[in-house]
XYZ file of C-alpha atoms in Angstrom:
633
model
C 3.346 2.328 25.748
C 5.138 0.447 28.152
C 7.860 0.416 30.891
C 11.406 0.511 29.078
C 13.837 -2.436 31.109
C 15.779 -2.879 28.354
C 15.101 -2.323 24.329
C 16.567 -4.168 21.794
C 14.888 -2.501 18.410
C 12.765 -2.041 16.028
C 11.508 -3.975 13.421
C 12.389 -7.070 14.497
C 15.124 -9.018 12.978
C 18.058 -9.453 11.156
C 15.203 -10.516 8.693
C 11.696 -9.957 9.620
C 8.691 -13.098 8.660
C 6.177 -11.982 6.726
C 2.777 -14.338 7.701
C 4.084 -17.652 7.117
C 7.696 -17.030 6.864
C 10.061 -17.891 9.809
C 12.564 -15.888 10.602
C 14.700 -16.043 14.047
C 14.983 -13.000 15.945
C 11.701 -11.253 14.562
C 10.237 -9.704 17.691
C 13.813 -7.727 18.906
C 12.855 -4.881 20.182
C 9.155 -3.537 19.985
C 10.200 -2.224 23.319
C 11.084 -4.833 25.824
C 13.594 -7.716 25.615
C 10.742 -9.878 26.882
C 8.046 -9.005 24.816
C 7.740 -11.988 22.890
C 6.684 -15.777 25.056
C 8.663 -18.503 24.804
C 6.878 -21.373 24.103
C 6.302 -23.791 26.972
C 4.573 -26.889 26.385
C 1.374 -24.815 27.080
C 1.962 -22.610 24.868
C 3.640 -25.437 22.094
C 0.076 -26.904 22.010
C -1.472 -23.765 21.631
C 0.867 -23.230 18.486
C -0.015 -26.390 17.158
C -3.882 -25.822 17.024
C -3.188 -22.338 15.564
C -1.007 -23.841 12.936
C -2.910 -26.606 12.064
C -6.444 -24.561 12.007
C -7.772 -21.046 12.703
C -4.182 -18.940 12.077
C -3.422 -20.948 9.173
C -6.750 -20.294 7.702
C -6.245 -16.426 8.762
C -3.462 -16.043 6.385
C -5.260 -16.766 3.004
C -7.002 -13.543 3.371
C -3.869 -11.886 5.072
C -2.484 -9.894 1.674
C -6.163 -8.963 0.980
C -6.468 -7.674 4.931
C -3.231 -5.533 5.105
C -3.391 -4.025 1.088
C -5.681 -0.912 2.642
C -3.136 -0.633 5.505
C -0.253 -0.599 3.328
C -1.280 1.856 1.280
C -2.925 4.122 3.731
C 1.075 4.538 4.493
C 0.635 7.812 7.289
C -1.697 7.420 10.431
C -2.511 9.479 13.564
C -1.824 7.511 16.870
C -3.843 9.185 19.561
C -3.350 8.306 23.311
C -6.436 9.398 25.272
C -7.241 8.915 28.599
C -8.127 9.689 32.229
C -4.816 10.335 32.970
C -4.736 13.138 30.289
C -6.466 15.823 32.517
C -3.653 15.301 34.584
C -0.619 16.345 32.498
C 1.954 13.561 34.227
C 1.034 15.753 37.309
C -0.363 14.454 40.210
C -1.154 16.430 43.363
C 1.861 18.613 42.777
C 4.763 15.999 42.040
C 5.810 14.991 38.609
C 5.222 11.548 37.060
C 7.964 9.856 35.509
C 8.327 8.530 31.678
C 5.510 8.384 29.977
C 2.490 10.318 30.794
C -0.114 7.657 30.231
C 1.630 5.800 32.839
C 0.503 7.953 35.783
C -1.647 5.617 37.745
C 1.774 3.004 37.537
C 4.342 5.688 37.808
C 2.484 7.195 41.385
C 0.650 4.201 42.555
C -2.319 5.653 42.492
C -4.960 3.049 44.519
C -8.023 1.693 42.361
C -10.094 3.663 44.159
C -8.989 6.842 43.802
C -8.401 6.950 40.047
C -12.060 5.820 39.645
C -13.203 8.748 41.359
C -10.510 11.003 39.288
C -12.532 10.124 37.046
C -15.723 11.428 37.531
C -14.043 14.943 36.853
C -13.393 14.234 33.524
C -15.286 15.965 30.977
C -13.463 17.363 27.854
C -15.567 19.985 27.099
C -13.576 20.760 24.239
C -13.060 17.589 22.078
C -14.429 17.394 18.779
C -13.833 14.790 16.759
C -14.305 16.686 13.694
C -11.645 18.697 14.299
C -9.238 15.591 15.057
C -9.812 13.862 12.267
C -9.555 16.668 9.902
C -5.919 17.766 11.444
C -5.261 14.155 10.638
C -6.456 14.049 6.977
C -4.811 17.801 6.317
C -1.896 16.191 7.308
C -1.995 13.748 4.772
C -2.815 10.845 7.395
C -4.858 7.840 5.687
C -5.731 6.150 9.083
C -6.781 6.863 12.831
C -6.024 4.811 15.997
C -6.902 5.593 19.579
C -6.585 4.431 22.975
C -9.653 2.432 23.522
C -8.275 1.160 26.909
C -4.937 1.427 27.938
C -3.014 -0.302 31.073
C -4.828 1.725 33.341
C -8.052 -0.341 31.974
C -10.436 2.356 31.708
C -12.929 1.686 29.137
C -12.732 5.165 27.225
C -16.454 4.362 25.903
C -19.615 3.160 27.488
C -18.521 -0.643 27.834
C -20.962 -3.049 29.514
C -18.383 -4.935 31.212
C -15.910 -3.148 33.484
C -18.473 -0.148 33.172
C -18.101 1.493 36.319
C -14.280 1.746 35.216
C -15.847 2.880 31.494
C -17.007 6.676 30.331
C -20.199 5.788 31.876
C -18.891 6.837 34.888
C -17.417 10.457 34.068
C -19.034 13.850 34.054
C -18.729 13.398 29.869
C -21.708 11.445 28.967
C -20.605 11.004 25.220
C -19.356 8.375 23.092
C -15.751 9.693 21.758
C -14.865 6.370 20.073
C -18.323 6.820 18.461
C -17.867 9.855 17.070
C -14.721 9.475 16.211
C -15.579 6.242 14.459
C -18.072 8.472 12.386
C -15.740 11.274 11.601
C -12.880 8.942 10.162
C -15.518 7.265 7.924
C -16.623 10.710 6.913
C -13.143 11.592 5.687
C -11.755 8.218 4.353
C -9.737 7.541 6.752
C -9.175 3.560 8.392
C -10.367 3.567 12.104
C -8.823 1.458 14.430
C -8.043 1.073 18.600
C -5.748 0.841 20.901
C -6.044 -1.969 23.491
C -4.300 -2.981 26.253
C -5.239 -6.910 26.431
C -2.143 -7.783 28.940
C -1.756 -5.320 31.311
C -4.569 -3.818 33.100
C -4.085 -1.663 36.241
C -8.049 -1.600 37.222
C -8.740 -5.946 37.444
C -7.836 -7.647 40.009
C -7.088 -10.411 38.297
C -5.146 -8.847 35.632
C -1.368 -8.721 34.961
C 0.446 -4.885 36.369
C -1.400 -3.554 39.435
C 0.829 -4.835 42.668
C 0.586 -1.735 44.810
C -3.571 -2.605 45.434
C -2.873 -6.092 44.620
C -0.411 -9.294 44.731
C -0.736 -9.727 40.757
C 2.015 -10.772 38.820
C 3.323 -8.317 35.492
C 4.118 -4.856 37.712
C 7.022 -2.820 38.744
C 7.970 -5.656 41.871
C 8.108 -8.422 39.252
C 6.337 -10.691 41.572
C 6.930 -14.456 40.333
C 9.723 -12.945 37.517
C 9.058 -11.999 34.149
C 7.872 -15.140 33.333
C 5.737 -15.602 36.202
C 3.022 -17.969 33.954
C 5.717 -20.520 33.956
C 7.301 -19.983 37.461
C 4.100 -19.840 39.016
C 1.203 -21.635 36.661
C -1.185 -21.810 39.983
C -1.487 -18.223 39.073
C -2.594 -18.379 35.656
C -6.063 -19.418 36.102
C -6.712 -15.685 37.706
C -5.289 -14.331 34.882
C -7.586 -16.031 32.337
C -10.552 -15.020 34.335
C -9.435 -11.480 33.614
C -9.169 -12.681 29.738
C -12.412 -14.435 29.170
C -14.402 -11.783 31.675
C -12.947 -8.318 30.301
C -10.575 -8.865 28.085
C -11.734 -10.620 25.108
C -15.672 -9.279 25.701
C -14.311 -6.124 25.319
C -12.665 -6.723 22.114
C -15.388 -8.648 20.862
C -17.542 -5.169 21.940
C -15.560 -3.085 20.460
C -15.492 -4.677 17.044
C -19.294 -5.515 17.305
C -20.025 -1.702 18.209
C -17.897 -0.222 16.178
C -16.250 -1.489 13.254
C -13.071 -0.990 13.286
C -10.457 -1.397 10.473
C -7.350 -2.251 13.015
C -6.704 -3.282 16.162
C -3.444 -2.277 18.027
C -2.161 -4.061 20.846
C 0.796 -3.853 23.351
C 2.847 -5.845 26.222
C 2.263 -9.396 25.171
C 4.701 -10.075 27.437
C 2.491 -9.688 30.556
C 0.581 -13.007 29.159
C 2.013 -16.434 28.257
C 1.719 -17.027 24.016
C -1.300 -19.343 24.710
C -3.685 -16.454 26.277
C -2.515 -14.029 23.165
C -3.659 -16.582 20.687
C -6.514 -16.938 22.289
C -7.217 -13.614 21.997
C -6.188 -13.461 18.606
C -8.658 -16.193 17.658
C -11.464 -14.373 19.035
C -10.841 -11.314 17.019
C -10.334 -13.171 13.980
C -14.174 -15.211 14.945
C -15.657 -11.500 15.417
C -14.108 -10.398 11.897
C -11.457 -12.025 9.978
C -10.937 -8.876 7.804
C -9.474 -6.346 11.360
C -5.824 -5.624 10.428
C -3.935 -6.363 13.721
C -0.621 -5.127 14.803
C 2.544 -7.427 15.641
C 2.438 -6.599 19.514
C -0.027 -9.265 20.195
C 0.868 -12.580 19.513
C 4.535 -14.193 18.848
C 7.285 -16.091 19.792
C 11.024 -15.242 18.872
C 10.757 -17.406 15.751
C 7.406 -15.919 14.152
C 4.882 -13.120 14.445
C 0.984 -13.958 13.986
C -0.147 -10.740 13.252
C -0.217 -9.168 10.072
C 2.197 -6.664 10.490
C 5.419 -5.339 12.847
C 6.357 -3.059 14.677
C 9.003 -0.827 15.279
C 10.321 -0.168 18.885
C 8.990 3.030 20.390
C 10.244 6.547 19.312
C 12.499 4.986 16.687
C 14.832 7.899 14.856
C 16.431 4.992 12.306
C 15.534 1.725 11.172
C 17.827 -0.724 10.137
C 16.443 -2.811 6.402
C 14.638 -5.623 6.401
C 13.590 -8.395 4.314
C 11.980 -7.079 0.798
C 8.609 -7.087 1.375
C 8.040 -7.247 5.168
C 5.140 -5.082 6.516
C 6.344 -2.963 9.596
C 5.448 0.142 11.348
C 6.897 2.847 13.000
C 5.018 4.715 15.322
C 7.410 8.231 16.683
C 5.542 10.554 18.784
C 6.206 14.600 19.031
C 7.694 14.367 22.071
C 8.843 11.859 24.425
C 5.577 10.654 25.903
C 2.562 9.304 24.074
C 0.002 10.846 26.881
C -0.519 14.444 27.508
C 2.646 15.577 29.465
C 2.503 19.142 30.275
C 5.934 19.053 31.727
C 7.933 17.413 28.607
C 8.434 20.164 26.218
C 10.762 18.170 24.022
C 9.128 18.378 20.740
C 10.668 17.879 17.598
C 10.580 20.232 14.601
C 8.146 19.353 11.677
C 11.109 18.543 9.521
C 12.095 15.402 11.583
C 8.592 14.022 11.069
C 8.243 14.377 7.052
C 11.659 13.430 6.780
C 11.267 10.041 9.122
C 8.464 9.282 7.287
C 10.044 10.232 3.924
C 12.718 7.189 5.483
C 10.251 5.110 6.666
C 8.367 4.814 2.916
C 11.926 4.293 1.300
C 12.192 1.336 3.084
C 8.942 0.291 3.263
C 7.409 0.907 6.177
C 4.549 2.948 7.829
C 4.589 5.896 10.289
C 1.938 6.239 12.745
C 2.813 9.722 14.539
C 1.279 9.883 18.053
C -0.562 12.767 19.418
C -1.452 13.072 23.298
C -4.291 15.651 23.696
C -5.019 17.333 26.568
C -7.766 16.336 29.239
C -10.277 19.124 27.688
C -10.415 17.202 24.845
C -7.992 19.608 22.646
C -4.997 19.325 20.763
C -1.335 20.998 22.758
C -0.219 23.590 20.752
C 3.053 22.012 19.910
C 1.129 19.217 18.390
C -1.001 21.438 16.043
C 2.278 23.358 14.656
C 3.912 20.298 13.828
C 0.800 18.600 12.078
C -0.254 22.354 10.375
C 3.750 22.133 9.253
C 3.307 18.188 7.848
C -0.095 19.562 6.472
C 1.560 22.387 4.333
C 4.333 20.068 3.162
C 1.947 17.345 2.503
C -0.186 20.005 0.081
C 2.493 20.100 -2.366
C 4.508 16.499 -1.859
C 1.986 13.966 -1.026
C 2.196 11.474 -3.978
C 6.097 10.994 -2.719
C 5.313 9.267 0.726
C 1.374 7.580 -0.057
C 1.592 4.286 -1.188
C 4.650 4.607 -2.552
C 7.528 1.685 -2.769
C 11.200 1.808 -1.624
C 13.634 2.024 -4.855
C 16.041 -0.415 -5.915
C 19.054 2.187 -6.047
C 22.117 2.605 -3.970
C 22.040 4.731 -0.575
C 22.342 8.210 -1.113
C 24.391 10.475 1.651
C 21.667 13.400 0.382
C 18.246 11.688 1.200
C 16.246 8.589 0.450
C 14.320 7.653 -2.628
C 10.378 5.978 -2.588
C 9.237 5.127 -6.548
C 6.218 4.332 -8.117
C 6.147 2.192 -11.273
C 9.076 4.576 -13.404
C 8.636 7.434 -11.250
C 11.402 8.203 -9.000
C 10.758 11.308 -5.790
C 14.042 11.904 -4.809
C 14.060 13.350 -0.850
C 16.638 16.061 -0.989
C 17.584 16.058 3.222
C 21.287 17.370 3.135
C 21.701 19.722 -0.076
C 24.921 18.771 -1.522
C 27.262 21.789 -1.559
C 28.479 22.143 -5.147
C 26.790 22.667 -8.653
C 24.822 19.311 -8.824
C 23.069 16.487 -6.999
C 24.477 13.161 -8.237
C 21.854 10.193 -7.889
C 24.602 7.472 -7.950
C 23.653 4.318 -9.938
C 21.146 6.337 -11.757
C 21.793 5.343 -16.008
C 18.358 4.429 -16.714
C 16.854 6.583 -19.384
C 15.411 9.843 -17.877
C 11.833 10.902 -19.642
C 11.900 14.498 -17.413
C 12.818 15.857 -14.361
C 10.664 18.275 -12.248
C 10.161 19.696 -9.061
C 7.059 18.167 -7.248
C 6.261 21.435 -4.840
C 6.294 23.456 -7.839
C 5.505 21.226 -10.998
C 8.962 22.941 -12.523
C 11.109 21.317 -14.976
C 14.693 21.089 -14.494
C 16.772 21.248 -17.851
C 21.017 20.673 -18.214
C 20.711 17.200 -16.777
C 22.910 14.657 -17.416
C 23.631 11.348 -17.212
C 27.320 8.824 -17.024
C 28.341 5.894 -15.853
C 28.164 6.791 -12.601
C 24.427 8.477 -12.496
C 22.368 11.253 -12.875
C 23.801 14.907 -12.071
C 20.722 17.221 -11.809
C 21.500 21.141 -11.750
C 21.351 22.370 -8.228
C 20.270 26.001 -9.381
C 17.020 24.802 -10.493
C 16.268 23.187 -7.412
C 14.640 25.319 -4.227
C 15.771 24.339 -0.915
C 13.324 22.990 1.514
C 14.162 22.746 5.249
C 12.409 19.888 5.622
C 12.903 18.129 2.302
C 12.533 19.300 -1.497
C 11.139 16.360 -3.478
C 12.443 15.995 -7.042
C 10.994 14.105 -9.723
C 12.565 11.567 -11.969
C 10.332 10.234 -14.688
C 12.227 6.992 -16.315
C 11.624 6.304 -19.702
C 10.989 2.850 -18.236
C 10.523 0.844 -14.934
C 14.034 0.011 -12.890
C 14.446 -3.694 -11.384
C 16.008 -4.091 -8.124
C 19.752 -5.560 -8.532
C 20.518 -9.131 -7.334
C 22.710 -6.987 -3.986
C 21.953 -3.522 -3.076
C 23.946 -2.853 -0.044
C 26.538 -0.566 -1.829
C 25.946 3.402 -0.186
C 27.561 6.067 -2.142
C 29.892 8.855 -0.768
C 29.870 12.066 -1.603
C 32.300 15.078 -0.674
C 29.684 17.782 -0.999
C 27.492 16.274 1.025
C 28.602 17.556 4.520
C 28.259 14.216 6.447
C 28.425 10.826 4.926
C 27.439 8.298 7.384
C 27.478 4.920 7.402
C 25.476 3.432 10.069
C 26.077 0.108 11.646
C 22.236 -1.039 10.674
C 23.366 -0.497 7.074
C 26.782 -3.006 7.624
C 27.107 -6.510 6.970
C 28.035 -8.365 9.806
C 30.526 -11.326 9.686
C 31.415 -14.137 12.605
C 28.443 -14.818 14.723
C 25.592 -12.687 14.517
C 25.082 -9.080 16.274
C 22.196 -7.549 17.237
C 20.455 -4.216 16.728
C 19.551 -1.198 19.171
C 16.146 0.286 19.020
C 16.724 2.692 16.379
C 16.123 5.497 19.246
C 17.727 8.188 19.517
C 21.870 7.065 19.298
C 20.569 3.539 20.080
C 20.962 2.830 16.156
C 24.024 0.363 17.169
C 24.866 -3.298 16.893
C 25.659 -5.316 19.973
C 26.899 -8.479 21.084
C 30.362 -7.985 19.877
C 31.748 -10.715 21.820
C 35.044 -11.810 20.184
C 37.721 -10.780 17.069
C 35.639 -12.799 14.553
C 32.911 -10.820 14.308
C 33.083 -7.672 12.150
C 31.271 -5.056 10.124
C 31.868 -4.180 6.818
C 30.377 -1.592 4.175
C 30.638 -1.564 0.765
C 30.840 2.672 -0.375
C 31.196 3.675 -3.811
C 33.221 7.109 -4.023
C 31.566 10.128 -6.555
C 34.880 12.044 -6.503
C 37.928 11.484 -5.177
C 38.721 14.047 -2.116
C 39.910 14.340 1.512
C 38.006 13.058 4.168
C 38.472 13.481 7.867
C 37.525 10.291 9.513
C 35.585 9.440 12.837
C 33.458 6.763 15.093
C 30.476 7.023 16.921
C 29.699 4.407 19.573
C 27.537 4.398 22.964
C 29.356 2.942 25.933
C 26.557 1.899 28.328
C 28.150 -0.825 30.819
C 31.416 -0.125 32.552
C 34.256 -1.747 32.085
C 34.107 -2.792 28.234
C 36.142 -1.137 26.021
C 39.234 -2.577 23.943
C 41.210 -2.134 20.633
C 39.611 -1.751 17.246
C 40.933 -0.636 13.753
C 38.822 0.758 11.052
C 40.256 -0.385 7.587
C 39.384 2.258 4.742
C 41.185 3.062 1.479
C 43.901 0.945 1.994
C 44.727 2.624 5.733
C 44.215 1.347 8.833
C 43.036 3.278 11.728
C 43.854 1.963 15.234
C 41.795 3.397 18.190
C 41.408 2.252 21.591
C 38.400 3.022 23.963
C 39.610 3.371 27.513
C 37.472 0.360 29.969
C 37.829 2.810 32.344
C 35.768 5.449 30.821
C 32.716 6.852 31.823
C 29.241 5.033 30.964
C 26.683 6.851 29.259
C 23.764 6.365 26.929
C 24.817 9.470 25.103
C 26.969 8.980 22.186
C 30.637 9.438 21.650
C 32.718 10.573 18.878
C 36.502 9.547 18.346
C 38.114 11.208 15.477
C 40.728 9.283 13.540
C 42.245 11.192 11.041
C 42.455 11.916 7.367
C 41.813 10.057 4.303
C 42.636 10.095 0.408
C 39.599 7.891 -1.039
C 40.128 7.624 -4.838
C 36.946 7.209 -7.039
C 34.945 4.178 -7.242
C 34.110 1.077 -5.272
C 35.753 0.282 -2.034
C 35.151 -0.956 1.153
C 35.013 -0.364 4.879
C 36.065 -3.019 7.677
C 35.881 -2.062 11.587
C 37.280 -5.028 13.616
C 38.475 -5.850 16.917
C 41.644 -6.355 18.053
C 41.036 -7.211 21.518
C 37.723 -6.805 23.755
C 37.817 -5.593 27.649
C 34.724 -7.026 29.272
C 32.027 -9.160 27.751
C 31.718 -7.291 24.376
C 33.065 -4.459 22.678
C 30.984 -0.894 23.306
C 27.899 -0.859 21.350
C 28.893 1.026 17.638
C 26.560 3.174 15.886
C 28.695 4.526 12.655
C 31.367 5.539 10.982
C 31.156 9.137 9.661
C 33.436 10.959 6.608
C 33.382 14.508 6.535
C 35.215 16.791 3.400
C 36.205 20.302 4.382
């Protein structure tokens, strides 16, 4: 993964391009600001030739390519390396971030991480034994860290191969065997490479404590230093056509992979990424590769997109786009033995429960330890995924997002006129009311259990399903709606339905439509789920809610203030009130979030909406907001 300056989000875009479409604003976030090029006249002729010839031709197969991605839905991301045997530990003092940035993080010379790693030898990895925890836990494809920025080969690669297995006390093949094992079980097999950064070349982007380069911590020649500095470029192509794209090319020869994943285009200008793009598509046209390789801020040229990293929400995108998410258990993708932040199972089935209702993947990272096994945490939380997955599987593989309203008690994913209905938040009364629900309902049935619920019923506002038929799973019980026939997606779907026994109904600023000039999204990380770039009192968000039943609702804000000095007057408009609030300029910056409560509200039954405006804005924008929450006693 890579060094966080400053994340913007996930997915991509107020709408995201799928191959041929252009969309502006499709490569926000995917970690850094930067991490798309900007197209010079270098790399404007480079588009050109792409366009005109090998990309272009790339695409005809592209719905063929991604169809055994997109269905595979649930992968294992596995981040491997020398750096693993170390724990984010090295010679007594703690790395910083992420784990598999150790070599960065310490400055640890050339030299002496080669020789670290004669001393690895996992004497307990078995392949096997990954790939099975994988499959158990319903996971349909594999991808590990074939290099990574420290730019040791993690198999015997001719070129580069004294920094390559080939010099470590383990004299194995681990992409080999795990190459074998995933086609063994069914699973795709893919790799991780870092073609941009690379800590080990010398005439590589990233390394400037054993080197001048360009692309580290010191930012020597700027971000952009292909432009500022184009005398240095030439080095950096070296590093391309000598290591870079042979080892692709090897990699793909050797193995066979299904996907490639890449990372940190930013360390490269766009022309160097296409080049390496077109190689990969020479070696094999049919390799699925990620959207972290090659684009500009107007299109992506791979065949799918990414999320930003760790993301906890995802704002929509456009109906049909192919994106990824890739969480991992904790807050580091390498083996940290310090960071013992794991989440519980339930956030993983239930993110990827999200994910599949808007119709993305999850690819759930794993960092094993230097010995070649699995940390405990990891196991629990893929044994707890596994048992779940036993019983609810056919919800979250290849399944489609539904055309209903947002529900304040889960998400929905459908296939043809089925309907799984993810029960998160148990409503607290008699029933569970799937608003917008009239269709005619064949049966209804719990999918753990294969029960059948009776006493449903259906109005003009939905379906109300009994709740005393229906078990409560921690993580999320999955009930089945069979539909007497198939349900077409309404011309607008951005209506979310309240509910007062549902003990928080959120509406999230991803979920608003923005008016005035556009905003843009956070990461989706964890209460970086905001819009910013509220810069004056035209711009606005509204929601449209539908109400089950009229009640009391107390009524609050949640917003991140991050920069000092911003701040202002707002007023949330909601069933015909209006709330006035002020956040103080003065106030204390944090990248925590903060909670204002407002008040009380009557909201009758029915349609309504939601306005939050600006009255007047200290500092360039308004505080970054992330949702406004109703809550019935």
């Amino acid at each position: 993964m890579i060094k966080i300056r400053y994340c913007l989000i996930l997915m991509l875009s107020t709408a995201v391009t799928m191959v041929m479409g252009q969309v502006q604003n499709v490569n926000k976030g995917n970690e850094a600001a930067d991490m798309f090029n900007d197209p010079s006249t270098r790399d404007r002729n480079a588009i050109s030739a792409a366009e005109a010839g090998w990309w272009k031709e790339s695409v005809v197969g592209q719905e063929q390519r991604i169809k055994k991605w997109k269905e595979a839905s649930f992968g294992m991301f596995v981040h491997w390396g020398i750096y693993s045997q170390y724990g984010n530990i090295w010679k007594g003092k703690k790395g910083g971030g992420y784990a598999e940035h150790l070599m960065r993080v310490m400055q640890i010379p050339r030299q002496e991480y080669l020789e670290s790693a004669t001393r690895f030898n996992p004497e307990k990895f078995n392949a096997e034994e990954w790939v099975i925890l994988a499959k158990n836990a319903g996971m349909k494809y594999f991808i590990i860290t074939a290099k990574h920025h420290d730019g040791f080969a993690m198999y015997p690669s001719q070129y580069a191969s004294a920094y390559s297995t080939k010099s470590t006390a383990f004299k194995r093949d681990p992409m080999a065997e795990l190459a074998k094992a995933c086609h063994k079980h069914g699973l795709l097999f893919g790799f991780y490479y870092s073609h941009a950064f690379d800590w080990e070349d010398p005439n590589a982007p990233g390394n400037d404590w054993d080197y001048r380069n360009p692309g580290g911590d010191k930012l020597l020649g700027g971000a952009n230093w292909f432009d500022n500095h184009p005398e240095w470029l030439p080095k950096a192509k070296r590093y391309v056509d000598e290591k870079a794209i042979p080892q692709i090319q090897e990699l793909i020869h050797k193995y066979q992979p299904d996907l490639l994943w890449f990372d940190t285009p930013h360390k490269l200008p766009l022309s160097e990424n296409l080049r390496i793009l077109k190689a990969i598509r020479d070696a094999d046209p049919r390799i699925v590769v990620n959207g972290r390789l090659a684009r500009t801020e107007g299109r992506n040229y791979g065949d799918y997109l990414n999320t930003a990293d760790r993301p906890e929400e995802f704002y929509p995108v456009s109906n049909g786009a192919y994106w990824e998410a890739i969480p991992t258990t904790n807050d580091s993708y390498g083996y940290s033995s310090t960071d013992m932040t794991h989440k519980p199972t339930a956030h993983f089935i239930q993110l990827l429960a999200k994910a599949k209702a808007m119709g993305g993947n999850i690819l759930l990272n794993i960092g094993p330890k230097g010995d070649g096994s699995f940390d405990e945490p990891d196991v629990t939380i893929l044994e707890g995924i596994a048992a779940w997955m036993a019983k609810n599987k056919e919800s979250v593989i290849d399944v489609e997002p539904s055309p209903l309203p947002r529900q304040q008690w889960g998400v929905i994913t459908k296939r043809k006129n089925i309907l799984y209905l993810h029960v998160f938040n148990r409503p607290k009364g008699e029933q569970l009311t799937v608003g917008g629900l009239t269709a005619g309902v064949r049966s209804i049935s719990l999918l753990s259990s294969k029960k059948s619920i009776k006493g449903y019923n259906s109005d003009a506002v939905g379906l109300h399903i009994p709740l005393d038929q229906i078990a409560a799973d921690a993580a999320d019980e999955v009930i089945v709606v069979q539909l007497k026939q198939d349900i077409a997606a309404p011309e607008s779907n951005d209506l979310i339905y309240v509910d007062a026994q549902v003990t928080e109904n959120r509406l999230l600023s991803f979920y608003a439509k923005q008016y005035g000039d556009p905003m843009k999204f956070g990461d989706g990380k964890r209460d970086r789920y905001y819009v910013s770039g509220w810069k004056n009192r035209n711009q606005y968000l509204g929601w449209n809610i539908n109400v089950l039943e009229p009640a009391r609702f107390n009524v609050s804000v949640r917003y991140v203030k991050d920069v000092g000095n911003t701040g202002g007057d707002m007023v949330l408009k909601i069933g015909g009130k209006a709330f006035d609030f002020s956040i103080d300029p003065s106030s204390p910056t944090s990248g925590r979030g903060n909670s204002i409560r407002l008040g009380q509200i009557d909201l009758p039954l029915g349609k309504q909406s939601v306005e939050l405006l600006a009255k007047n804005i200290v500092g360039g924008e308004a505080v970054k907001f992330l949702e406004v929450v109703l809550t019935h006693d």
